[in-house]
Amino acid sequence: MIELLEQQKKLTSNQWKLICTANVAICSIFLNFFLIGYVTAALTKEWQLPYWQGGAILLASGLGAVPGAVVWGWLGDRIGRRTVFIWSAVTISLATGSWCSRRGRTASCRAGCS
C-alpha cells in the first residue's frame, strides 16, 4: 500500500479532504488551549479567584486532555471512530448545556448560550 502511495504523482480528492479535515481539527484543538487562557482571565476577575485557582483551571484543562485522548482513542479503536466522534460531540454538547443551564451562570456563558 505504501509503495502505491509513493508512486502516486498527485493527491486524490479524498486525500485532499482528509488533509483539510485534519488541519481544521488540529487548529480547533490548539484554539481550545489558547481560548481557555482568555476565559480563565475573565472568570478570575468575575469570580474573584486567586491566581493559584486560575492556574489550577489551566492545569486541569491541559492535564485532562491527555487521559481524554487516550480513552477516546482506545474507544475509537474498539467501536469505530465515527461512533466515537459522534459520542464525543454529544458529550461536549451535554456538558456545555448543563453548564449554561445552571443557576448563577456568568455573563460570558449567557452570551454563548443565548
JSON list of C-alpha atoms in Angstrom, two decimals, residues 34-102:
[
{"chain": "A", "resi": 34, "resn": "PHE", "atom": "CA", "xyz": [-5.46, 29.29, 23.65]},
{"chain": "A", "resi": 35, "resn": "LEU", "atom": "CA", "xyz": [-9.09, 30.13, 24.36]},
{"chain": "A", "resi": 36, "resn": "ILE", "atom": "CA", "xyz": [-9.05, 28.68, 27.88]},
{"chain": "A", "resi": 37, "resn": "GLY", "atom": "CA", "xyz": [-6.44, 31.28, 28.84]},
{"chain": "A", "resi": 38, "resn": "TYR", "atom": "CA", "xyz": [-8.74, 34.16, 27.91]},
{"chain": "A", "resi": 39, "resn": "VAL", "atom": "CA", "xyz": [-11.75, 32.53, 29.55]},
{"chain": "A", "resi": 40, "resn": "THR", "atom": "CA", "xyz": [-9.77, 31.94, 32.74]},
{"chain": "A", "resi": 41, "resn": "ALA", "atom": "CA", "xyz": [-8.63, 35.56, 32.80]},
{"chain": "A", "resi": 42, "resn": "ALA", "atom": "CA", "xyz": [-12.23, 36.76, 32.52]},
{"chain": "A", "resi": 43, "resn": "LEU", "atom": "CA", "xyz": [-13.51, 34.31, 35.13]},
{"chain": "A", "resi": 44, "resn": "THR", "atom": "CA", "xyz": [-10.72, 35.15, 37.56]},
{"chain": "A", "resi": 45, "resn": "LYS", "atom": "CA", "xyz": [-11.95, 38.74, 37.72]},
{"chain": "A", "resi": 46, "resn": "GLU", "atom": "CA", "xyz": [-15.65, 37.90, 37.67]},
{"chain": "A", "resi": 47, "resn": "TRP", "atom": "CA", "xyz": [-15.44, 35.16, 40.30]},
{"chain": "A", "resi": 48, "resn": "GLN", "atom": "CA", "xyz": [-12.66, 36.91, 42.26]},
{"chain": "A", "resi": 49, "resn": "LEU", "atom": "CA", "xyz": [-10.43, 33.84, 42.14]},
{"chain": "A", "resi": 50, "resn": "PRO", "atom": "CA", "xyz": [-6.88, 33.94, 43.48]},
{"chain": "A", "resi": 51, "resn": "TYR", "atom": "CA", "xyz": [-4.16, 33.37, 40.90]},
{"chain": "A", "resi": 52, "resn": "TRP", "atom": "CA", "xyz": [-3.44, 29.83, 42.04]},
{"chain": "A", "resi": 53, "resn": "GLN", "atom": "CA", "xyz": [-7.05, 28.78, 41.34]},
{"chain": "A", "resi": 54, "resn": "GLY", "atom": "CA", "xyz": [-6.88, 30.26, 37.84]},
{"chain": "A", "resi": 55, "resn": "GLY", "atom": "CA", "xyz": [-3.65, 28.33, 37.34]},
{"chain": "A", "resi": 56, "resn": "ALA", "atom": "CA", "xyz": [-5.34, 25.17, 38.59]},
{"chain": "A", "resi": 57, "resn": "ILE", "atom": "CA", "xyz": [-8.06, 25.60, 35.96]},
{"chain": "A", "resi": 58, "resn": "LEU", "atom": "CA", "xyz": [-5.44, 25.95, 33.23]},
{"chain": "A", "resi": 59, "resn": "LEU", "atom": "CA", "xyz": [-3.51, 22.96, 34.56]},
{"chain": "A", "resi": 60, "resn": "ALA", "atom": "CA", "xyz": [-6.65, 20.81, 34.69]},
{"chain": "A", "resi": 61, "resn": "SER", "atom": "CA", "xyz": [-7.55, 21.63, 31.09]},
{"chain": "A", "resi": 62, "resn": "GLY", "atom": "CA", "xyz": [-4.11, 20.62, 29.87]},
{"chain": "A", "resi": 63, "resn": "LEU", "atom": "CA", "xyz": [-3.82, 17.51, 32.01]},
{"chain": "A", "resi": 64, "resn": "GLY", "atom": "CA", "xyz": [-7.37, 16.42, 31.24]},
{"chain": "A", "resi": 65, "resn": "ALA", "atom": "CA", "xyz": [-6.63, 16.37, 27.52]},
{"chain": "A", "resi": 66, "resn": "VAL", "atom": "CA", "xyz": [-4.12, 13.52, 27.83]},
{"chain": "A", "resi": 67, "resn": "PRO", "atom": "CA", "xyz": [-6.30, 10.87, 29.51]},
{"chain": "A", "resi": 68, "resn": "GLY", "atom": "CA", "xyz": [-9.24, 12.05, 27.41]},
{"chain": "A", "resi": 69, "resn": "ALA", "atom": "CA", "xyz": [-7.27, 11.44, 24.22]},
{"chain": "A", "resi": 70, "resn": "VAL", "atom": "CA", "xyz": [-6.20, 8.01, 25.46]},
{"chain": "A", "resi": 71, "resn": "VAL", "atom": "CA", "xyz": [-9.73, 6.96, 26.42]},
{"chain": "A", "resi": 72, "resn": "TRP", "atom": "CA", "xyz": [-11.44, 8.30, 23.28]},
{"chain": "A", "resi": 73, "resn": "GLY", "atom": "CA", "xyz": [-8.65, 6.90, 21.10]},
{"chain": "A", "resi": 74, "resn": "TRP", "atom": "CA", "xyz": [-8.97, 3.47, 22.69]},
{"chain": "A", "resi": 75, "resn": "LEU", "atom": "CA", "xyz": [-12.74, 3.59, 22.23]},
{"chain": "A", "resi": 76, "resn": "GLY", "atom": "CA", "xyz": [-12.23, 4.63, 18.60]},
{"chain": "A", "resi": 77, "resn": "ASP", "atom": "CA", "xyz": [-10.14, 1.52, 18.01]},
{"chain": "A", "resi": 78, "resn": "ARG", "atom": "CA", "xyz": [-12.73, -0.68, 19.69]},
{"chain": "A", "resi": 79, "resn": "ILE", "atom": "CA", "xyz": [-16.09, 0.58, 18.45]},
{"chain": "A", "resi": 80, "resn": "GLY", "atom": "CA", "xyz": [-15.17, 2.75, 15.47]},
{"chain": "A", "resi": 81, "resn": "ARG", "atom": "CA", "xyz": [-14.02, 6.31, 15.02]},
{"chain": "A", "resi": 82, "resn": "ARG", "atom": "CA", "xyz": [-17.28, 7.62, 13.57]},
{"chain": "A", "resi": 83, "resn": "THR", "atom": "CA", "xyz": [-19.26, 6.38, 16.59]},
{"chain": "A", "resi": 84, "resn": "VAL", "atom": "CA", "xyz": [-16.70, 7.84, 19.00]},
{"chain": "A", "resi": 85, "resn": "PHE", "atom": "CA", "xyz": [-16.70, 11.16, 17.16]},
{"chain": "A", "resi": 86, "resn": "ILE", "atom": "CA", "xyz": [-20.49, 11.37, 17.47]},
{"chain": "A", "resi": 87, "resn": "TRP", "atom": "CA", "xyz": [-20.39, 10.43, 21.17]},
{"chain": "A", "resi": 88, "resn": "SER", "atom": "CA", "xyz": [-17.65, 12.93, 21.91]},
{"chain": "A", "resi": 89, "resn": "ALA", "atom": "CA", "xyz": [-19.71, 15.67, 20.24]},
{"chain": "A", "resi": 90, "resn": "VAL", "atom": "CA", "xyz": [-22.76, 14.61, 22.29]},
{"chain": "A", "resi": 91, "resn": "THR", "atom": "CA", "xyz": [-20.69, 14.61, 25.49]},
{"chain": "A", "resi": 92, "resn": "ILE", "atom": "CA", "xyz": [-19.32, 18.09, 24.83]},
{"chain": "A", "resi": 93, "resn": "SER", "atom": "CA", "xyz": [-22.80, 19.38, 23.96]},
{"chain": "A", "resi": 94, "resn": "LEU", "atom": "CA", "xyz": [-24.36, 17.93, 27.10]},
{"chain": "A", "resi": 95, "resn": "ALA", "atom": "CA", "xyz": [-21.57, 19.31, 29.29]},
{"chain": "A", "resi": 96, "resn": "THR", "atom": "CA", "xyz": [-21.93, 22.77, 27.76]},
{"chain": "A", "resi": 97, "resn": "GLY", "atom": "CA", "xyz": [-25.70, 22.68, 28.04]},
{"chain": "A", "resi": 98, "resn": "SER", "atom": "CA", "xyz": [-25.61, 21.60, 31.68]},
{"chain": "A", "resi": 99, "resn": "TRP", "atom": "CA", "xyz": [-23.07, 24.31, 32.46]},
{"chain": "A", "resi": 100, "resn": "CYS", "atom": "CA", "xyz": [-25.15, 27.05, 30.86]},
{"chain": "A", "resi": 101, "resn": "SER", "atom": "CA", "xyz": [-28.43, 25.89, 32.39]},
{"chain": "A", "resi": 102, "resn": "ARG", "atom": "CA", "xyz": [-27.26, 26.04, 35.99]}
]
